[in-house]
mmCIF file of N, CA, C and O in Angstrom:
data_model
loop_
_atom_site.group_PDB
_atom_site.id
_atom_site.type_symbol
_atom_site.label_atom_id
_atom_site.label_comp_id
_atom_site.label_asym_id
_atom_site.label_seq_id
_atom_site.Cartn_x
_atom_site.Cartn_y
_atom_site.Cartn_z
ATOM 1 N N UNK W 186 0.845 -1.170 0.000
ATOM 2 C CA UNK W 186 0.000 0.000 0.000
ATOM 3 C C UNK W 186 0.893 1.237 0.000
ATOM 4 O O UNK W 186 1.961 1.076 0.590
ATOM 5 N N UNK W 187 0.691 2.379 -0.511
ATOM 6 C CA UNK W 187 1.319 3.732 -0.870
ATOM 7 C C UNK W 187 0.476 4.344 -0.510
ATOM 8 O O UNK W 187 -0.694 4.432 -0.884
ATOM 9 N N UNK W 188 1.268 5.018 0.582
ATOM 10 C CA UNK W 188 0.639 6.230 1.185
ATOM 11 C C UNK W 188 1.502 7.193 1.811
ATOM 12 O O UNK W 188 2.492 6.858 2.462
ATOM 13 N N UNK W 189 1.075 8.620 1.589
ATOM 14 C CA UNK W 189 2.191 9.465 1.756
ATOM 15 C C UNK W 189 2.099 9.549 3.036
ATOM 16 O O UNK W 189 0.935 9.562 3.435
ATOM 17 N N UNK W 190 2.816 9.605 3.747
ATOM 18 C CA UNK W 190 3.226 9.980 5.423
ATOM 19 C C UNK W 190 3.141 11.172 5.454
ATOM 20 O O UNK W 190 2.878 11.554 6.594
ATOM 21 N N UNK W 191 3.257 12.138 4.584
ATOM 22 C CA UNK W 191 3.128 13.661 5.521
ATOM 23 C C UNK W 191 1.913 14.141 5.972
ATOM 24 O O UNK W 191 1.772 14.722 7.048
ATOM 25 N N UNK W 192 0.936 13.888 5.092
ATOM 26 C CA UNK W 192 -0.285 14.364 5.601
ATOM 27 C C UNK W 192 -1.047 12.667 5.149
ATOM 28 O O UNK W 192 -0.856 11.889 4.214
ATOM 29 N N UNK W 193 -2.032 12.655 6.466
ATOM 30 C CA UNK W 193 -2.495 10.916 6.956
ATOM 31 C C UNK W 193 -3.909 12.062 7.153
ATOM 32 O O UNK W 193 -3.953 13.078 7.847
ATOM 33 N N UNK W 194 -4.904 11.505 6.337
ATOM 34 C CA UNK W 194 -6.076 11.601 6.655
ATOM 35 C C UNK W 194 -7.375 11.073 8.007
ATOM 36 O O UNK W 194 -8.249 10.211 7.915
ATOM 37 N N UNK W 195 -7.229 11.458 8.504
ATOM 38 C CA UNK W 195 -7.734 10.570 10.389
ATOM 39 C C UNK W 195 -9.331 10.435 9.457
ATOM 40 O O UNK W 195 -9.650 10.889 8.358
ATOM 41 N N UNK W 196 -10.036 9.664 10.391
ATOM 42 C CA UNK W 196 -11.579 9.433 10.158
ATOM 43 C C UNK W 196 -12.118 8.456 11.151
ATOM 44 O O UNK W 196 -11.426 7.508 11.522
ATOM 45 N N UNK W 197 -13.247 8.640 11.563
ATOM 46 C CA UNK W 197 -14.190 7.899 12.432
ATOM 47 C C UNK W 197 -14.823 7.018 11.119
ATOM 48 O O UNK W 197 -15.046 7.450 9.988
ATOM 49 N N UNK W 198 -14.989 5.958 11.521
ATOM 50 C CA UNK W 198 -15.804 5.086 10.953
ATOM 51 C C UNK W 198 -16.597 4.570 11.530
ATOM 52 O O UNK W 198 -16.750 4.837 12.722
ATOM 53 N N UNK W 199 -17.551 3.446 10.748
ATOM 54 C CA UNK W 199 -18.163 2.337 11.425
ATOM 55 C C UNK W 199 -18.458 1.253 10.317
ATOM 56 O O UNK W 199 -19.077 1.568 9.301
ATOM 57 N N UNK W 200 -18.132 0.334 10.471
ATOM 58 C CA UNK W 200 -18.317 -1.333 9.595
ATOM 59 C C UNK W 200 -18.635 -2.231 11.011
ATOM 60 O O UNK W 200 -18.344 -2.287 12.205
ATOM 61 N N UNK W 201 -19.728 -3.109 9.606
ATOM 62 C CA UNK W 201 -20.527 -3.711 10.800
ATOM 63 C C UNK W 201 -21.091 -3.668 12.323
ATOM 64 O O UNK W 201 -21.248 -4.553 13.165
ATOM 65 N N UNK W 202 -21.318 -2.333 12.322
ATOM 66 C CA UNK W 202 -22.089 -2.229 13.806
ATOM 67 C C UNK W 202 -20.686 -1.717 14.891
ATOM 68 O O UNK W 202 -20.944 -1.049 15.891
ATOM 69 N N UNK W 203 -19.264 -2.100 14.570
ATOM 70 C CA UNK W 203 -18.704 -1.390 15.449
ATOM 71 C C UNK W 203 -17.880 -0.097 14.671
ATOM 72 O O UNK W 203 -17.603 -0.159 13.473
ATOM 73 N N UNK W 204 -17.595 0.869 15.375
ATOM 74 C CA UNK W 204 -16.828 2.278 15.205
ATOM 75 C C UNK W 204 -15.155 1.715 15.493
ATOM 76 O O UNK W 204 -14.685 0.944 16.330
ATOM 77 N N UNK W 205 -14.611 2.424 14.489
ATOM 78 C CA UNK W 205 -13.047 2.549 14.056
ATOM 79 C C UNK W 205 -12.401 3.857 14.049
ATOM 80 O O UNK W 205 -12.943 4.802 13.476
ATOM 81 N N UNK W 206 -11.081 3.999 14.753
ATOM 82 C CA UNK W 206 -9.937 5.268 14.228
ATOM 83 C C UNK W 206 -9.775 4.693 13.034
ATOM 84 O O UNK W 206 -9.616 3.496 12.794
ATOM 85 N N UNK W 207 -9.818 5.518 12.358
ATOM 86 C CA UNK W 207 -8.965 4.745 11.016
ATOM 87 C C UNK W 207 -8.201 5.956 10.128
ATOM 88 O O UNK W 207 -8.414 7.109 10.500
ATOM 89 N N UNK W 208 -7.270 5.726 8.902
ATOM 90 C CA UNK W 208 -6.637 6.141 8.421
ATOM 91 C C UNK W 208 -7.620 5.647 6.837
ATOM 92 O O UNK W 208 -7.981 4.573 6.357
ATOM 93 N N UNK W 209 -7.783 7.398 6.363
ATOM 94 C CA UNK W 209 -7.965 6.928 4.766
ATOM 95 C C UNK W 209 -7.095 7.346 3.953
ATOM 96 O O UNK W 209 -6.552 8.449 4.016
ATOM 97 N N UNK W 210 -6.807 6.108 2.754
ATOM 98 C CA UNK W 210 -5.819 6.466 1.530
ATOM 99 C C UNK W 210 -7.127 5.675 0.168
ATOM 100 O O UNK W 210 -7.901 4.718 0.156
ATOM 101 N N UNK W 211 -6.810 6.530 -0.582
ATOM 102 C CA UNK W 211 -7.811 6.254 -1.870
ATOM 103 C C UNK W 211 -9.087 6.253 -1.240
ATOM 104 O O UNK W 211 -9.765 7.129 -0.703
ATOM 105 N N UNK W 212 -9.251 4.901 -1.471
ATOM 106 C CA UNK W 212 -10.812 4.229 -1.544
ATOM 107 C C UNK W 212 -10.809 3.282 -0.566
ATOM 108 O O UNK W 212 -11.774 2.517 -0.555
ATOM 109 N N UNK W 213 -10.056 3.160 0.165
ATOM 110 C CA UNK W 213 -9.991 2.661 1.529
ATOM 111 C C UNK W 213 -9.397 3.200 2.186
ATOM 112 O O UNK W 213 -8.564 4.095 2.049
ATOM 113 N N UNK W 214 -10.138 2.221 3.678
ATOM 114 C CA UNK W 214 -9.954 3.339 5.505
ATOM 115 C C UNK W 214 -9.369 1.683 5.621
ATOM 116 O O UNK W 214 -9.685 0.570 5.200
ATOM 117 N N UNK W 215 -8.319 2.311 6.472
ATOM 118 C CA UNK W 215 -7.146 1.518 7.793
ATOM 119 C C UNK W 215 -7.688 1.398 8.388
ATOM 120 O O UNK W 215 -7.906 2.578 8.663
ATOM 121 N N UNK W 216 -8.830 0.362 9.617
ATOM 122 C CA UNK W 216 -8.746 0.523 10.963
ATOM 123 C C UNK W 216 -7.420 0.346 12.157
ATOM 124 O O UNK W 216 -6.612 -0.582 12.121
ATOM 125 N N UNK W 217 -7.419 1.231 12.981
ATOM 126 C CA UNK W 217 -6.564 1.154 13.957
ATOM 127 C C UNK W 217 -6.839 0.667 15.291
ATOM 128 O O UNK W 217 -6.335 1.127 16.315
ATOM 129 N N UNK W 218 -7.596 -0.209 15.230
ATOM 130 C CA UNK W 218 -7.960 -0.948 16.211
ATOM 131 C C UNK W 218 -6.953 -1.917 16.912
ATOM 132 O O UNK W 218 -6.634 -2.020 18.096
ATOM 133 N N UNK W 219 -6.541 -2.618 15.750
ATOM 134 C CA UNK W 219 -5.141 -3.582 15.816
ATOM 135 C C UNK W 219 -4.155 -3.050 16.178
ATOM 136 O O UNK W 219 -3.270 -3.791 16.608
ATOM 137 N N UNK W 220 -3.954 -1.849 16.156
ATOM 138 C CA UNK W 220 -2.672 -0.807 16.413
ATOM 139 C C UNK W 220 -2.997 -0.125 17.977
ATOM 140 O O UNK W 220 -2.276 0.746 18.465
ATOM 141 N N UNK W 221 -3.952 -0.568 18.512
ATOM 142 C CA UNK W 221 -4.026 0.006 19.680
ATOM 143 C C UNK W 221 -4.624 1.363 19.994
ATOM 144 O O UNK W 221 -4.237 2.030 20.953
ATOM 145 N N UNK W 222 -5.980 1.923 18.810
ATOM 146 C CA UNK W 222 -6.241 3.262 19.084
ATOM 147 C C UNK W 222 -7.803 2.767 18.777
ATOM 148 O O UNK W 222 -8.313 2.669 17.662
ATOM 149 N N UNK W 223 -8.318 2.531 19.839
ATOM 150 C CA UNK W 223 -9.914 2.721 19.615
ATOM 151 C C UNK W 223 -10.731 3.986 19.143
ATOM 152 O O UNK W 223 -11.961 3.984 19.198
ATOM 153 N N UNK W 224 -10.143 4.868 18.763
ATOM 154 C CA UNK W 224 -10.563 6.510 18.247
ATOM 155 C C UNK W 224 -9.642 7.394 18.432
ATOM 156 O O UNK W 224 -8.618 7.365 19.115
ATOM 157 N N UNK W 225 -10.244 8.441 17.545
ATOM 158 C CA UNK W 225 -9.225 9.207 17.182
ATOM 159 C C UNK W 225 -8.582 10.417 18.287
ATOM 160 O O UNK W 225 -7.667 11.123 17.862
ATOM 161 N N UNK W 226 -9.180 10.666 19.960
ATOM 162 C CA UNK W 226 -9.035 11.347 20.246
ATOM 163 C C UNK W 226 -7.517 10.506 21.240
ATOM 164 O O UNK W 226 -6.628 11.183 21.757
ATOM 165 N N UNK W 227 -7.561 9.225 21.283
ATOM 166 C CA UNK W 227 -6.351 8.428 21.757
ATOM 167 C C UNK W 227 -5.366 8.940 20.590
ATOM 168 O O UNK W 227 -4.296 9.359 21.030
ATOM 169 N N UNK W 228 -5.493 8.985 19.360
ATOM 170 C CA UNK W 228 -4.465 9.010 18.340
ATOM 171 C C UNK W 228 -3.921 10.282 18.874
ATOM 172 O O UNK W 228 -2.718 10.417 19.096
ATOM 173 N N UNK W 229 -5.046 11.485 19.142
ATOM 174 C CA UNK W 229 -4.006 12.639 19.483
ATOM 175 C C UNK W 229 -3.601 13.138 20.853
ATOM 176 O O UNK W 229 -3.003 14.191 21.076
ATOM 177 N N UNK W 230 -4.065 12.114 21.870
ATOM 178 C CA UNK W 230 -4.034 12.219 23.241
ATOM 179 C C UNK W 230 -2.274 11.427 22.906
ATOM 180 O O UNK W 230 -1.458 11.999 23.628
ATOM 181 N N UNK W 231 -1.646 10.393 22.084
ATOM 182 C CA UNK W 231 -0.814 9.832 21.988
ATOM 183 C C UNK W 231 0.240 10.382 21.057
ATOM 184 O O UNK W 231 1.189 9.770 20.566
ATOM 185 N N UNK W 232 -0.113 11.700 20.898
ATOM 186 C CA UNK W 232 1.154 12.722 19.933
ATOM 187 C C UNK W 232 2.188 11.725 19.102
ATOM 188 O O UNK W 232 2.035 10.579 18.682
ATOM 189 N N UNK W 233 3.173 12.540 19.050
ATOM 190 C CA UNK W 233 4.192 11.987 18.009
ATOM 191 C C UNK W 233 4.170 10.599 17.950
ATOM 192 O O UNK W 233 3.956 9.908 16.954
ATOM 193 N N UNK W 234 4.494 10.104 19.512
ATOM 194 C CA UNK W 234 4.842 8.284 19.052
ATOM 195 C C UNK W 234 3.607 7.899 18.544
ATOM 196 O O UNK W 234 3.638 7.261 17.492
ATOM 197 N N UNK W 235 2.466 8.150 19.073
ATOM 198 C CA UNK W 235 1.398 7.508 17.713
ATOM 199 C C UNK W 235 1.149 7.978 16.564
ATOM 200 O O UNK W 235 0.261 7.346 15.991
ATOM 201 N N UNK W 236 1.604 8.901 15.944
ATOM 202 C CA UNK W 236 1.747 8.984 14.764
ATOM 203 C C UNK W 236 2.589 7.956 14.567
ATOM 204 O O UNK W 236 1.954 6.912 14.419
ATOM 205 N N UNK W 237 4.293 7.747 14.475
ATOM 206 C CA UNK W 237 5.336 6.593 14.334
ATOM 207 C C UNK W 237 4.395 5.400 14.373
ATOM 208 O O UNK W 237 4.126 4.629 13.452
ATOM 209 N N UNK W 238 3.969 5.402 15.568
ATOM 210 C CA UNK W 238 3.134 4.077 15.617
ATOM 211 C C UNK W 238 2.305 3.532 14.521
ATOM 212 O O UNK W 238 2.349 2.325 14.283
ATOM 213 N N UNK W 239 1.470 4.416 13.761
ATOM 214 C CA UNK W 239 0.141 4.086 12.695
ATOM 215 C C UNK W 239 0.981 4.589 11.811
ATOM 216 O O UNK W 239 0.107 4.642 10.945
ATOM 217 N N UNK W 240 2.144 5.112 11.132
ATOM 218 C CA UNK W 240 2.674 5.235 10.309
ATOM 219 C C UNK W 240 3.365 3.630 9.998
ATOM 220 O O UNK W 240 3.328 3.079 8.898
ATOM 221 N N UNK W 241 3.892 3.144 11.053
ATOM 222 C CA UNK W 241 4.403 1.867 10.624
ATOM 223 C C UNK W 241 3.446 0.741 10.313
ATOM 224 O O UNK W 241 3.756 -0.062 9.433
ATOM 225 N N UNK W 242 2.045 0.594 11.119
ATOM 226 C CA UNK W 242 1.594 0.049 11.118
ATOM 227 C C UNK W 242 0.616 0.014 9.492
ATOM 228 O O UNK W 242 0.234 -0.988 8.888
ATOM 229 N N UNK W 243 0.451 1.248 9.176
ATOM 230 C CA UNK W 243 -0.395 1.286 8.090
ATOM 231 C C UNK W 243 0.700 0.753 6.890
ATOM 232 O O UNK W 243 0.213 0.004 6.044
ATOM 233 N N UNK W 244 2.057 1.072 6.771
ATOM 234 C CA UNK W 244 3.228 1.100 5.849
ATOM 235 C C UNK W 244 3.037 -0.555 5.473
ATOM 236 O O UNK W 244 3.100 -1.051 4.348
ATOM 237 N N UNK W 245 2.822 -1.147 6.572
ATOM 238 C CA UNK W 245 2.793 -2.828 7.127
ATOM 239 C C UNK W 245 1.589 -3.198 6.062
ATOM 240 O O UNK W 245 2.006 -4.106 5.344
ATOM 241 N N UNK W 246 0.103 -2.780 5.666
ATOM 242 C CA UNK W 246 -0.560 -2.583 4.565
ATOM 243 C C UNK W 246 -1.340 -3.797 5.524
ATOM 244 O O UNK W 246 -1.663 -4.873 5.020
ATOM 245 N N UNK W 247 -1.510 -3.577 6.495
ATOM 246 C CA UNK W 247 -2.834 -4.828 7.258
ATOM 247 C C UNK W 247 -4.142 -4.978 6.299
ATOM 248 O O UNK W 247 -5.034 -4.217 5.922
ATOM 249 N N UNK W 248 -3.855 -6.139 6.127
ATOM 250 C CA UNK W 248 -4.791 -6.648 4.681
ATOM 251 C C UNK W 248 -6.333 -7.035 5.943
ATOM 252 O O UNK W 248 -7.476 -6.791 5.557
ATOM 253 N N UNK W 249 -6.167 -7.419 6.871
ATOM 254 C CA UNK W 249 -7.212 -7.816 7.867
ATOM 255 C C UNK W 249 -8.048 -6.565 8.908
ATOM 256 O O UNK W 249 -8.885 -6.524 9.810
ATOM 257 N N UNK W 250 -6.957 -5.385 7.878
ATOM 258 C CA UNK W 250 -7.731 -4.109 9.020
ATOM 259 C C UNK W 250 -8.298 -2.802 7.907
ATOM 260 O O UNK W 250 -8.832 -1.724 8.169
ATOM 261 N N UNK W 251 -7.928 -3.420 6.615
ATOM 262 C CA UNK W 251 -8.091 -2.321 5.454
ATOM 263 C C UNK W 251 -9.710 -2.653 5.027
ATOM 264 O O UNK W 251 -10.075 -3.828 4.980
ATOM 265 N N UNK W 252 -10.570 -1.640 4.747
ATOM 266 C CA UNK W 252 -12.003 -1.804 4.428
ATOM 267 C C UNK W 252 -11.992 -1.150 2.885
ATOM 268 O O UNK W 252 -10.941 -0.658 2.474
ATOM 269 N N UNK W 253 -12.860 -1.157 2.273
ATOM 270 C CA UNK W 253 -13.251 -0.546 1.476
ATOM 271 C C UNK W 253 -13.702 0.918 1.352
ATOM 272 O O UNK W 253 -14.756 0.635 0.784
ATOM 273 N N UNK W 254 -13.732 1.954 1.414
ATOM 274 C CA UNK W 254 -14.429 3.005 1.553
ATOM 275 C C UNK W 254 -16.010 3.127 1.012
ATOM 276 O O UNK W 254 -16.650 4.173 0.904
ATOM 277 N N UNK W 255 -16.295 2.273 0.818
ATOM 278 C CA UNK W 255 -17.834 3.031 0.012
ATOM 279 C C UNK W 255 -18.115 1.613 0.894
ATOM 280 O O UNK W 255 -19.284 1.430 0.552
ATOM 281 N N UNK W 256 -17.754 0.317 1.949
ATOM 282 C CA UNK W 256 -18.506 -0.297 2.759
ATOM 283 C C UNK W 256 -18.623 0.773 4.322
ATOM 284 O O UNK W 256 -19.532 0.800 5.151
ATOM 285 N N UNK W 257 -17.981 1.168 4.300
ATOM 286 C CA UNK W 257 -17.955 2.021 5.854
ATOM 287 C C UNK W 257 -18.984 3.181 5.836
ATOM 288 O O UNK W 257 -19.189 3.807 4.796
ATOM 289 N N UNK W 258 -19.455 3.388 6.682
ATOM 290 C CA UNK W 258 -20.628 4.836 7.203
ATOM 291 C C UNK W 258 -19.234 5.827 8.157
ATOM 292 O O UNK W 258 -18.782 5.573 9.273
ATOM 293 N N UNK W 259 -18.875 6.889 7.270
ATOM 294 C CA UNK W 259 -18.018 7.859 8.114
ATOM 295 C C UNK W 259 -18.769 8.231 9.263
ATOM 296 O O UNK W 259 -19.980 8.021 9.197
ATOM 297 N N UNK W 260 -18.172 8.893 10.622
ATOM 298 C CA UNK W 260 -19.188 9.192 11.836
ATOM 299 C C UNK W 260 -18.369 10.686 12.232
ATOM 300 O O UNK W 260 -17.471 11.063 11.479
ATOM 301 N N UNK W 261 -18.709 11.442 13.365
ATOM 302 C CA UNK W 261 -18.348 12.046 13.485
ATOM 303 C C UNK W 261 -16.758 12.236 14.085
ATOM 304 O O UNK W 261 -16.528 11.814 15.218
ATOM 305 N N UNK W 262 -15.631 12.906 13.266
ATOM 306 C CA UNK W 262 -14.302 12.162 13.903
ATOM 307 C C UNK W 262 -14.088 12.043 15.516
ATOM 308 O O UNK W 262 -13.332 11.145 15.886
ATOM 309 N N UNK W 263 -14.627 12.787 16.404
ATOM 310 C CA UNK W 263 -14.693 12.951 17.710
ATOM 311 C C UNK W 263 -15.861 12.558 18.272
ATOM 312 O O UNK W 263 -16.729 13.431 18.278
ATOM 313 N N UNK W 264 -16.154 11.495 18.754
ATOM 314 C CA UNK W 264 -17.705 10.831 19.098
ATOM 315 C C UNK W 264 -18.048 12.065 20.415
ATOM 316 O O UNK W 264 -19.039 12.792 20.478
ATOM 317 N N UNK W 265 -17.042 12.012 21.250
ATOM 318 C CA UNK W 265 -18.081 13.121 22.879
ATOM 319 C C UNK W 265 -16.724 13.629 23.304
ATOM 320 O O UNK W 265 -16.057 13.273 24.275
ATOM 321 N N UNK W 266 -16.380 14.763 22.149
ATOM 322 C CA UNK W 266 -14.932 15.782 22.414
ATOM 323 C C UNK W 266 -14.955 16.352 23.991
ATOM 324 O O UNK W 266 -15.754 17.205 24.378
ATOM 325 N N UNK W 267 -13.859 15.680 24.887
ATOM 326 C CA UNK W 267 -13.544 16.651 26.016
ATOM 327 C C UNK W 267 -14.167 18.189 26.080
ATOM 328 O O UNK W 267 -15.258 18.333 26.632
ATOM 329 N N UNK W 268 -13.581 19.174 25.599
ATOM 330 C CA UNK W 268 -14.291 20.164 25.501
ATOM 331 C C UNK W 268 -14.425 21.163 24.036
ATOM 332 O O UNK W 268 -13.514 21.112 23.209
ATOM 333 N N UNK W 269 -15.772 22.158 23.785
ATOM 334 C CA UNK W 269 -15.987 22.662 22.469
ATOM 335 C C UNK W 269 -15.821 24.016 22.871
ATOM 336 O O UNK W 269 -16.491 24.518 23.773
ATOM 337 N N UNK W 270 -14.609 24.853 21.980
ATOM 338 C CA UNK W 270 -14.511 26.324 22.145
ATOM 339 C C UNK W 270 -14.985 26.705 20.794
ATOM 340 O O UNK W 270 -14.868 26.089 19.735
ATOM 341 N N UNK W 271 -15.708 28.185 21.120
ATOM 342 C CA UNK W 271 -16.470 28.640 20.349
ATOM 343 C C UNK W 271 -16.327 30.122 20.426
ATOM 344 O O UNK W 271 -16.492 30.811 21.432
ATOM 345 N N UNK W 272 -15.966 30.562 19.110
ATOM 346 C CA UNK W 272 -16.093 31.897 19.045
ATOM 347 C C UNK W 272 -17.021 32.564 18.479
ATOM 348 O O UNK W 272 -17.926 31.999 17.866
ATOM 349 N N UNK W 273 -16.934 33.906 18.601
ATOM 350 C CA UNK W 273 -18.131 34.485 17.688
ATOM 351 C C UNK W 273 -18.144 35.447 16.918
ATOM 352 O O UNK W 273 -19.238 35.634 17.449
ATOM 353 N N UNK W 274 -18.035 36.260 16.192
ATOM 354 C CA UNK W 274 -17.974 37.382 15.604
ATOM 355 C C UNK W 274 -16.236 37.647 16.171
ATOM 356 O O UNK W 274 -15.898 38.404 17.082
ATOM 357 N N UNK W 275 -15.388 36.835 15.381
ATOM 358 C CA UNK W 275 -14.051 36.881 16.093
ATOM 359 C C UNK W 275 -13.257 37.568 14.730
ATOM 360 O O UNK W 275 -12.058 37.350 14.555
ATOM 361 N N UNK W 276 -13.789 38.139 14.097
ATOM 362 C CA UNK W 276 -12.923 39.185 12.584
ATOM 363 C C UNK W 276 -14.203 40.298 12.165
ATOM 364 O O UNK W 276 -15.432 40.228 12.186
ATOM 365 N N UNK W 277 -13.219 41.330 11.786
ATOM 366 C CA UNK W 277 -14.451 42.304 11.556
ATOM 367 C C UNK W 277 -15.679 41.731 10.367
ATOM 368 O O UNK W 277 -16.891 41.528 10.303
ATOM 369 N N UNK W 278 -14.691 41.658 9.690
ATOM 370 C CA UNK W 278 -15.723 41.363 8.028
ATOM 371 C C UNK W 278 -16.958 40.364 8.244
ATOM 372 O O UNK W 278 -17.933 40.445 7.497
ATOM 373 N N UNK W 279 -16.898 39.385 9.317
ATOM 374 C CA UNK W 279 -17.988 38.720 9.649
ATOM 375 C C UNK W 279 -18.955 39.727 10.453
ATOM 376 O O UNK W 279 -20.091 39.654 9.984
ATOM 377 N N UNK W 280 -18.860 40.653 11.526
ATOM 378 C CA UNK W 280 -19.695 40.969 12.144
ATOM 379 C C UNK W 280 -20.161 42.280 11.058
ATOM 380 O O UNK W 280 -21.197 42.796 11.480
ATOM 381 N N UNK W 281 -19.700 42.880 9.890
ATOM 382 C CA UNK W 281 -20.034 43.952 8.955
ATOM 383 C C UNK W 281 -20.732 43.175 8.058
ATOM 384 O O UNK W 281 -21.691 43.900 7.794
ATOM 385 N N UNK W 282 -20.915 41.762 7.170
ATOM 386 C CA UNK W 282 -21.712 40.866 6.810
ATOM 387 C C UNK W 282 -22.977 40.770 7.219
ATOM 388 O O UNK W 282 -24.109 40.925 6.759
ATOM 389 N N UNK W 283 -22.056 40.240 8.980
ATOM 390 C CA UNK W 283 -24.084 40.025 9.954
ATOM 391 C C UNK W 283 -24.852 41.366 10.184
ATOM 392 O O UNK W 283 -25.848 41.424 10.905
ATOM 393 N N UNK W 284 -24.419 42.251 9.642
ATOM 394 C CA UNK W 284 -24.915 43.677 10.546
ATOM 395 C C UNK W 284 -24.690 43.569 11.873
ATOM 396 O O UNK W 284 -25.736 43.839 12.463
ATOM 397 N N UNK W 285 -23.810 43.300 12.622
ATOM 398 C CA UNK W 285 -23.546 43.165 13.742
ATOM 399 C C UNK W 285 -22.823 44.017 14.400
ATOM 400 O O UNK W 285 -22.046 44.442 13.545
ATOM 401 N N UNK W 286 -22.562 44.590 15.487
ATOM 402 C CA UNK W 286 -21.342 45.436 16.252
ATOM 403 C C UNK W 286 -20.105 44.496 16.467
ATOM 404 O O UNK W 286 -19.836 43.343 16.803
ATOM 405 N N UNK W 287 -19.407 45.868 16.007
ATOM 406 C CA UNK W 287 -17.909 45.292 15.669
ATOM 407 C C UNK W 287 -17.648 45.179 17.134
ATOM 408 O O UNK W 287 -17.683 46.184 17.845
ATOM 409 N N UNK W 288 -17.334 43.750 17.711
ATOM 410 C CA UNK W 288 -16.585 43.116 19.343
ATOM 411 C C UNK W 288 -15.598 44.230 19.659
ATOM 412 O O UNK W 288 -14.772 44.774 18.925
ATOM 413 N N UNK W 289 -15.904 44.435 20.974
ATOM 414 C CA UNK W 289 -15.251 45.335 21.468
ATOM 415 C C UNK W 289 -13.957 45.228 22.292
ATOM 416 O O UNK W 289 -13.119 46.089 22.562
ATOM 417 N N UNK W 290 -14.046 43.737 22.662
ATOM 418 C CA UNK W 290 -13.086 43.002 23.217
ATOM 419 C C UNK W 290 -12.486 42.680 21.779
ATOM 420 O O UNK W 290 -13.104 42.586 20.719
ATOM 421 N N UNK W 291 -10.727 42.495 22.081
ATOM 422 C CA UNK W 291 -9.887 41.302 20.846
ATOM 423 C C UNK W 291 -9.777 40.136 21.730
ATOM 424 O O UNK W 291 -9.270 39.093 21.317
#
């Protein structure tokens, strides 16, 4: 399997009823289940060495963890994210768009 290492596409999946971290290249998703990452927020709770980690492992071309892409239902990549920051009218040109007052706070 050929796949570029610099930029690794992450994705939530699901085949057959259970949810996957997985890695997509083409027309197929990697699960990383076998590699030790039940989702994707372990992949980035596990920084660099899990990248190394699913870089080798995907390089390895796991014929028993590779799906098809058009069998999988993508899900949301973060099933129940720790926490959601949210801004709002955080550049002028959006709040002159909304008719809005330009934030008075930066």
């Amino acid at each position: 399997m050929v796949l570029d290492y610099r930029i690794m596409r992450f994705a939530t999946f699901e085949h057959l009823g259970h949810r996957h971290a997985g890695v997509v290249s083409s027309d197929t998703v990697i699960s990383l289940k076998t590699c030790g990452f039940s989702d994707l927020l372990s992949v980035i709770q596990g920084g660099a060495e899990a990248r190394v980690k699913i870089e080798a492992f995907v390089a390895g071309g796991p014929a028993d963890a590779t799906f098809p892409l058009a069998s999988v239902k993508l899900r949301a990549p973060i099933a129940n994210p720790p926490k959601i920051l949210c801004m709002g009218l955080n550049y002028r040109d959006h709040a002159m768009e909304a008719k809005l007052d330009i934030p008075k706070v930066r």
